[in-house]
Amino acid sequence: VTFDILAFKNDVGFYVGRRGTRGVSSSGLISRLVCSLIIFLYLLDAGGASKVVLAGVGMGVAGDAWKAWRILWVTASRGKDRGTDEADGTPRPLPDSTADYDRIARSHLYLLLGPLIVGTALYSRWASAASET
């Protein structure tokens, strides 16, 4: 619980002072929020998780939702310029290399996870057909 609180404090400290989204992946934040929410809802539905675990995961979901809202709000309010230069605070257009890195990471992830998902689906189908005979 203590580490969850310290991590939450560190995350809030990082995002509160930001005036731009340089180096922050908005698609990564959204996907993390969706995954955290799915895990939280699964733990809530299973009924076997303790309240301490649910509180920690719920606090993580709330933190992820706040970070996603904060970054999307900054992106929407700043428009295409993507913020300011963090070094001197002057507003100027910045290159958006984060989107390029996100695109590269997604393509590698698809190449890695695609065969795993297809292989798992084929194996489970084969296993269920083999158990019926």
Coordinates of C-alpha atoms in Angstrom, one line a residue:
V1 CA 0.0 0.0 0.0
T2 CA 2.8 2.4 0.8
F3 CA 4.5 1.8 -2.5
D4 CA 1.2 2.4 -4.3
I5 CA 0.9 5.8 -2.6
L6 CA 4.5 6.7 -3.3
A7 CA 4.1 5.7 -7.0
F8 CA 0.9 7.7 -7.3
K9 CA 2.6 10.7 -5.7
N10 CA 5.4 10.4 -8.2
D11 CA 3.0 10.1 -11.2
V12 CA 1.0 13.1 -10.1
G13 CA 4.2 15.1 -9.6
F14 CA 5.3 14.3 -13.2
Y15 CA 2.1 15.2 -14.8
V16 CA 1.1 18.3 -12.8
G17 CA 3.9 20.5 -14.0
R18 CA 3.8 19.5 -17.6
R19 CA 2.7 22.1 -20.1
G20 CA 3.3 19.9 -23.1
T21 CA 3.0 16.3 -24.2
R22 CA 6.5 15.9 -25.5
G23 CA 7.7 12.3 -24.7
V24 CA 4.3 11.2 -23.4
S25 CA 2.4 8.5 -25.4
S26 CA -1.3 9.3 -25.3
S27 CA -2.1 6.0 -27.0
G28 CA 0.0 4.2 -24.4
L29 CA -1.9 6.0 -21.6
I30 CA -5.2 5.1 -23.1
S31 CA -4.3 1.4 -23.5
R32 CA -2.9 1.3 -20.0
L33 CA -6.2 2.8 -18.7
V34 CA -8.2 0.2 -20.6
C35 CA -6.1 -2.7 -19.3
S36 CA -6.2 -1.5 -15.7
L37 CA -9.9 -1.0 -15.9
I38 CA -10.4 -4.6 -17.3
I39 CA -8.3 -6.0 -14.5
F40 CA -10.1 -4.0 -11.8
L41 CA -13.5 -5.1 -13.1
Y42 CA -12.4 -8.7 -13.3
L43 CA -11.2 -8.6 -9.7
L44 CA -14.4 -6.9 -8.6
D45 CA -16.5 -9.5 -10.4
A46 CA -14.5 -12.5 -9.1
G47 CA -15.3 -11.7 -5.5
G48 CA -12.2 -13.4 -4.1
A49 CA -9.9 -10.3 -4.0
S50 CA -9.4 -8.6 -0.7
K51 CA -10.4 -5.0 -0.2
V52 CA -6.7 -3.9 0.1
V53 CA -6.0 -5.3 -3.3
L54 CA -9.2 -3.7 -4.8
A55 CA -8.3 -0.4 -3.2
G56 CA -4.7 -0.5 -4.7
V57 CA -5.9 -1.5 -8.2
G58 CA -8.8 1.0 -8.0
M59 CA -6.4 3.8 -7.0
G60 CA -4.3 2.8 -10.0
V61 CA -7.3 3.0 -12.3
A62 CA -8.2 6.4 -10.9
G63 CA -4.6 7.6 -11.4
D64 CA -4.5 6.2 -15.0
A65 CA -7.8 7.9 -15.8
W66 CA -6.5 11.2 -14.4
K67 CA -3.3 11.0 -16.4
A68 CA -5.2 10.2 -19.6
W69 CA -7.6 13.0 -19.0
R70 CA -4.7 15.4 -18.3
I71 CA -2.7 14.5 -21.3
L72 CA -5.7 14.5 -23.7
W73 CA -6.8 17.9 -22.3
V74 CA -3.3 19.4 -22.8
T75 CA -3.2 17.9 -26.3
A76 CA -6.7 19.3 -27.2
S77 CA -6.0 22.7 -25.7
R78 CA -2.7 23.1 -27.4
G79 CA -3.7 21.9 -30.9
K80 CA -1.0 20.9 -33.4
D81 CA 1.9 22.6 -31.7
R82 CA 2.1 19.9 -29.0
G83 CA 3.1 22.3 -26.3
T84 CA 6.2 24.3 -25.4
D85 CA 9.9 23.6 -25.2
E86 CA 10.4 22.4 -21.7
A87 CA 13.9 23.9 -21.5
D88 CA 13.0 27.5 -21.6
G89 CA 9.2 27.5 -21.7
T90 CA 8.9 29.4 -25.0
P91 CA 5.9 28.3 -27.1
R92 CA 7.1 26.9 -30.4
P93 CA 6.1 23.9 -32.6
L94 CA 7.9 20.7 -31.5
P95 CA 8.5 17.6 -33.6
D96 CA 6.2 14.8 -32.6
S97 CA 8.6 11.9 -32.5
T98 CA 6.5 10.2 -29.8
A99 CA 3.9 9.2 -32.4
D100 CA 6.6 7.7 -34.6
Y101 CA 7.9 5.7 -31.7
D102 CA 4.4 4.6 -30.8
R103 CA 3.8 3.4 -34.4
I104 CA 7.1 1.4 -34.4
A105 CA 6.3 -0.2 -31.1
R106 CA 2.8 -1.1 -32.1
S107 CA 4.1 -2.8 -35.3
H108 CA 6.6 -4.8 -33.3
L109 CA 4.0 -5.7 -30.8
Y110 CA 1.6 -6.9 -33.5
L111 CA 4.4 -9.0 -35.0
L112 CA 5.1 -10.6 -31.7
L113 CA 1.6 -11.1 -30.4
G114 CA -0.2 -11.9 -33.6
P115 CA 1.3 -15.4 -34.0
L116 CA 0.9 -16.0 -30.3
I117 CA -2.8 -15.3 -30.4
V118 CA -3.4 -17.3 -33.5
G119 CA -1.3 -20.2 -32.1
T120 CA -3.2 -20.2 -28.9
A121 CA -6.6 -20.1 -30.7
L122 CA -5.5 -23.0 -32.9
Y123 CA -4.1 -25.0 -30.0
S124 CA -7.3 -24.5 -27.9
R125 CA -9.4 -25.6 -30.8
W126 CA -7.2 -28.7 -31.4
A127 CA -7.3 -29.5 -27.6
S128 CA -11.1 -29.2 -27.4
A129 CA -11.5 -31.4 -30.6
A130 CA -9.0 -34.0 -29.2
S131 CA -10.8 -34.2 -25.8
E132 CA -14.1 -34.9 -27.6
T133 CA -12.8 -38.0 -29.3

